[in-house]
C-alpha positions as semicolon CSV with decimal commas, in nm:
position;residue;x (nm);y (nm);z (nm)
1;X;-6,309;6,032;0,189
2;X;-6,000;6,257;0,139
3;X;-5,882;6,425;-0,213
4;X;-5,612;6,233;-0,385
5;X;-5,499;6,597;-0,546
6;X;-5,121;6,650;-0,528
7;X;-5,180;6,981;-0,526
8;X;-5,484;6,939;-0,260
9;X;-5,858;7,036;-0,262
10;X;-6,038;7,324;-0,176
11;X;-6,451;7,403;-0,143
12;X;-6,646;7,661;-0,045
13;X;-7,026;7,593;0,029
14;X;-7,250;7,893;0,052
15;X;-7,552;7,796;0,283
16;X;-7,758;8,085;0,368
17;X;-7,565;8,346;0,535
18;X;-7,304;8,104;0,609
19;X;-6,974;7,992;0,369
20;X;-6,818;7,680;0,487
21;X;-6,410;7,654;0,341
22;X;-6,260;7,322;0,360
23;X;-5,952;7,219;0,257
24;X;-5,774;6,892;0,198
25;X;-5,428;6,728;0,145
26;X;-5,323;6,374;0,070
27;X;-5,085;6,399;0,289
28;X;-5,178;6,482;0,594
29;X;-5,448;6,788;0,529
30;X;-5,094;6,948;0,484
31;X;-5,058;7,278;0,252
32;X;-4,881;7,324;-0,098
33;X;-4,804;7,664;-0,182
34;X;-5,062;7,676;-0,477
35;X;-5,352;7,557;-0,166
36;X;-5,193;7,814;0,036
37;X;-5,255;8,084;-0,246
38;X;-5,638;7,960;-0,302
39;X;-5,713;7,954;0,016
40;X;-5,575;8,361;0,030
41;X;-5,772;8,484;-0,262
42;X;-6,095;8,231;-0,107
43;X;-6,052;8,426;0,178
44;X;-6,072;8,733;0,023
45;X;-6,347;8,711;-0,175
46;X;-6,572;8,639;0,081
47;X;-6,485;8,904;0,297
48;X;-6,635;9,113;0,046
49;X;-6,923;8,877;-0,028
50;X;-7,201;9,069;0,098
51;X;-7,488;8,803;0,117
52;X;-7,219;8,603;0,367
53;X;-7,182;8,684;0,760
54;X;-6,999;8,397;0,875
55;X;-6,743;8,154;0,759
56;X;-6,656;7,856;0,902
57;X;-6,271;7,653;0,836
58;X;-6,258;7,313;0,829
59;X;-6,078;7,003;0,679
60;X;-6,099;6,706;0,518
61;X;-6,127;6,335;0,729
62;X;-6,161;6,254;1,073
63;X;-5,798;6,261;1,228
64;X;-5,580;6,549;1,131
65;X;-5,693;6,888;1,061
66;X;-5,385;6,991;0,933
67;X;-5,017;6,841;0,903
68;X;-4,880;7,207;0,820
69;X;-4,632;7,298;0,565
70;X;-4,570;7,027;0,272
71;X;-4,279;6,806;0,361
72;X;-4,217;6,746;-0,015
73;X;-4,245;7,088;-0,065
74;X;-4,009;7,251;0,221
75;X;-3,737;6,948;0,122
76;X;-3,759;7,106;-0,249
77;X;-3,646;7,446;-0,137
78;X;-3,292;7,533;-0,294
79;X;-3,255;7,905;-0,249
80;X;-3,374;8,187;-0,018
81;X;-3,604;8,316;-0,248
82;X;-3,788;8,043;-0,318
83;X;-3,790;7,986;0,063
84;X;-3,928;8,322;0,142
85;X;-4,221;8,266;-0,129
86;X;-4,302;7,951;0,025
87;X;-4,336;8,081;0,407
88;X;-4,509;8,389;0,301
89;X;-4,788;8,179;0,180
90;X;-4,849;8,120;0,551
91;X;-4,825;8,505;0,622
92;X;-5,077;8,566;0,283
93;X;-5,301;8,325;0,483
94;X;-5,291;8,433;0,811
95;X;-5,305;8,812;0,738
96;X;-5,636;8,723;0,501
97;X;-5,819;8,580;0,828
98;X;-5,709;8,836;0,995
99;X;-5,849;9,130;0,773
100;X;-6,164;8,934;0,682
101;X;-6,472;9,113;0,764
102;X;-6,633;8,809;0,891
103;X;-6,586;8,623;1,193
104;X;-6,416;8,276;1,125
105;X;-6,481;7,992;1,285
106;X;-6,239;7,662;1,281
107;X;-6,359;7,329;1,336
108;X;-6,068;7,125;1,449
109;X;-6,105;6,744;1,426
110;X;-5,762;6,636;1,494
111;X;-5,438;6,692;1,522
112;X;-5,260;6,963;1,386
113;X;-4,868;7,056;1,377
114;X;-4,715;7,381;1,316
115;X;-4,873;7,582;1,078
116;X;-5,170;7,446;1,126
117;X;-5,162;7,551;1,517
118;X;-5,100;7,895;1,367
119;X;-5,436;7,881;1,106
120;X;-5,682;7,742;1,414
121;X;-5,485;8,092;1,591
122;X;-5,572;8,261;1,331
123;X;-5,961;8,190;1,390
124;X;-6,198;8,403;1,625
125;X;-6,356;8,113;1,741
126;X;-6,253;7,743;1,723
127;X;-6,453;7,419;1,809
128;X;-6,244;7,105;1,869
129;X;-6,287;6,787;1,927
130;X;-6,077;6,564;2,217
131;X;-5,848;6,433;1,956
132;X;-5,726;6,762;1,871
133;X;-5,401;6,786;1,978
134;X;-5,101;7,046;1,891
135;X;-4,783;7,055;1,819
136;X;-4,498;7,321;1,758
137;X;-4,235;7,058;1,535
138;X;-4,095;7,399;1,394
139;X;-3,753;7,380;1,644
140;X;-3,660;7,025;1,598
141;X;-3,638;7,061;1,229
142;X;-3,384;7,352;1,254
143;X;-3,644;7,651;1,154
144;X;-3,870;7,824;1,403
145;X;-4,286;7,935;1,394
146;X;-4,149;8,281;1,303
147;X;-4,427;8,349;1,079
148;X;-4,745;8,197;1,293
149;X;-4,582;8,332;1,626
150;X;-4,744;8,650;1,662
151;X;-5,081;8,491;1,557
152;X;-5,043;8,195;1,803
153;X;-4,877;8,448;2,086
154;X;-5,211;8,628;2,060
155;X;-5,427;8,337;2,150
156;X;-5,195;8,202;2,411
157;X;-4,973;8,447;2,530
158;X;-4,577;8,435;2,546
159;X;-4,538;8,196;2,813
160;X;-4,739;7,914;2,660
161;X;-4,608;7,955;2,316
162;X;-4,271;7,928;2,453
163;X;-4,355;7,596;2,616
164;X;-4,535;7,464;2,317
165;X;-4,202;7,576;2,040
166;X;-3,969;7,441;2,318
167;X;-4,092;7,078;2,332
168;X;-4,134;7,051;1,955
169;X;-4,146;6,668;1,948
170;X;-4,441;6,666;2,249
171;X;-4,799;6,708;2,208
172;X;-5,011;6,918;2,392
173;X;-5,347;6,774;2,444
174;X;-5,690;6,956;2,344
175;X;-5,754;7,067;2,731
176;X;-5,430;7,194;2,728
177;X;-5,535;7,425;2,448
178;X;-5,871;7,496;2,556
179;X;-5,695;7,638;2,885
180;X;-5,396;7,865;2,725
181;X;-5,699;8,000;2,469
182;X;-5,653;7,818;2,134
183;X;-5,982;7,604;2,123
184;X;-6,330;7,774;2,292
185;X;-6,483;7,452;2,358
186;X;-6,368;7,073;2,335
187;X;-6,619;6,796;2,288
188;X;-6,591;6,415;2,370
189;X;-6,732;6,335;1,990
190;X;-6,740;6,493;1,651
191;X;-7,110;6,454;1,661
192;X;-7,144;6,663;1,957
193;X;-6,890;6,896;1,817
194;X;-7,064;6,962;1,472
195;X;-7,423;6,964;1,674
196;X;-7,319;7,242;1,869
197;X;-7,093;7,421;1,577
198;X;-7,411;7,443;1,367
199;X;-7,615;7,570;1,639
200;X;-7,362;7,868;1,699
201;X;-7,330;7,919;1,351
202;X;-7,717;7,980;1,290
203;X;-7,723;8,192;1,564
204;X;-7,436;8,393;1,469
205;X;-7,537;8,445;1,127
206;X;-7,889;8,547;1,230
207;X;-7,695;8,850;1,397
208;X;-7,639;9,221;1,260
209;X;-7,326;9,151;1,041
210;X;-7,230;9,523;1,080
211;X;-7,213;9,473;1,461
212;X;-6,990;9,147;1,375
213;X;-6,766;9,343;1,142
214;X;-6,684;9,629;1,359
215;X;-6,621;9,354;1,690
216;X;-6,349;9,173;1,473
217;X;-6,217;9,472;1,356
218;X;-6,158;9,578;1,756
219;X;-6,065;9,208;1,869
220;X;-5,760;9,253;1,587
221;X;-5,643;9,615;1,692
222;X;-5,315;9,618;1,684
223;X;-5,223;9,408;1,435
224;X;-5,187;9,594;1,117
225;X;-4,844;9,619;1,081
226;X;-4,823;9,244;1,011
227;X;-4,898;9,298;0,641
228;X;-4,499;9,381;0,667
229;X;-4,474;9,175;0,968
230;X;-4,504;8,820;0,833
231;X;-4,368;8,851;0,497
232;X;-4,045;8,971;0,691
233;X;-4,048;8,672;0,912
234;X;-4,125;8,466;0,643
235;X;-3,775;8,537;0,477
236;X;-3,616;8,447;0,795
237;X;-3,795;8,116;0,787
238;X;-3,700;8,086;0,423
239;X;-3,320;8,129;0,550
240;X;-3,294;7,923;0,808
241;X;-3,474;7,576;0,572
242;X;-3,141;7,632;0,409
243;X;-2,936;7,554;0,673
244;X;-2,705;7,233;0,702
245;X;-2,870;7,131;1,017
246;X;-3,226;7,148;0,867
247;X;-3,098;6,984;0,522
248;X;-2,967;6,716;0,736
249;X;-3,305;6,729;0,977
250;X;-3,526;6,703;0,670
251;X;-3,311;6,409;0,517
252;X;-3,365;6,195;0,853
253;X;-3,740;6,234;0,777
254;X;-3,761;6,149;0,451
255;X;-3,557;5,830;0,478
């Protein structure tokens, strides 16, 4: 049973060594700005939460995992500033799994569309089930997945991310992903998914969390300067959901 928040649903069960986040939209598992900003500051927190050595993402329901940026939201936008505030609640997100001292690992049910593509990137290890397809929509709306490129070109390189952004109404399947790098492993069911996600988990947790913290801090050399990064692609973004062909994009949707 999903929330029926407008504003969406966030919980964080502590279970031992290991904090489970899950989040949840109405609409789609998609994110508000104000779920954007809890999840941040969630994030944060228990990085520094000693008694914690792993922390596992996941969402609400059994078909989507996350529908990306609010569609009531992004056709609300009226000025660049408020569009730049909006995207870099993607970048606030993104750069908090990426500094977090623990490992992260997503647990991707279903489908997920642009941002969401670039929060299972943002994971250091990622579960998925066969329904778990992708999709870059970013393009066909008139803006582009400036702000969850460089996490997504990480995982999958430049090649596959251009394929991906460049059929922005076609979705790539959950082998497909599990090949470029996205997912680690694909399972037929979500039992056989969460059976072996719990397993790893326990195991993972049972490990010397100093050893963990200093292997994600080497997996994400390299990508400090997207503190400055993100928030300046996030303006871009903000720019462009201005535009007359996105105002007219948007306005197709929502009719």
């Amino acid at each position: 049973m999903g929330t029926n928040r407008e504003n969406g649903s966030l919980y964080t069960r502590i279970d031992g060594k290991v904090a489970t986040v899950e989040f949840g939209h109405p609409a789609g598992n998609s994110f508000v700005a104000e779920l954007l900003n809890r999840l941040t500051n969630e994030l944060h927190a228990l990085s520094e939460n000693q008694n914690i050595s792993v922390v596992v993402l996941k969402s609400e329901g059994d078909r989507v995992f996350c529908g990306g940026a609010s569609f009531n939201e992004l056709t609300a936008i009226t000025n660049i500033e408020e569009g730049r505030l909006f995207f870099s609640g993607f970048a606030h997100v993104i750069n908090a799994m990426r500094s977090c001292k623990k490992p992260i690992i997503g647990r991707v049910q279903g489908k997920t569309v642009g941002g969401g593509v670039g929060l299972a990137a943002a994971c250091d290890y990622v579960f998925a089930s066969v329904n778990a397809s992708i999709r870059l929509s970013e393009i066909s709306i008139g803006i582009a997945p400036l702000v969850i490129g460089p996490v997504v070109e990480r995982k999958i390189g430049k090649a596959a991310i251009a394929e991906l952004s460049f059929s922005p109404t076609e979705w790539k399947n959950a082998y497909w992903a599990n090949e470029k790098g996205l997912f680690s492993k694909v399972f037929d069911t979500p039992g056989e998914m969460d059976k072996e996600l719990d397993f790893s988990v326990s195991q993972l947790a049972g490990y010397n969390p100093e050893a963990l913290q200093e292997w994600k801090k080497t997996l994400w050399e390299g990508t400090s300067h997207w503190d400055k990064l993100l928030l300046e692609r996030a303006a871009i973004t903000g720019k462009l959901v201005l535009s007359e062909f996105t105002k007219k994009a948007l306005a197709k949707f929502k009719k």
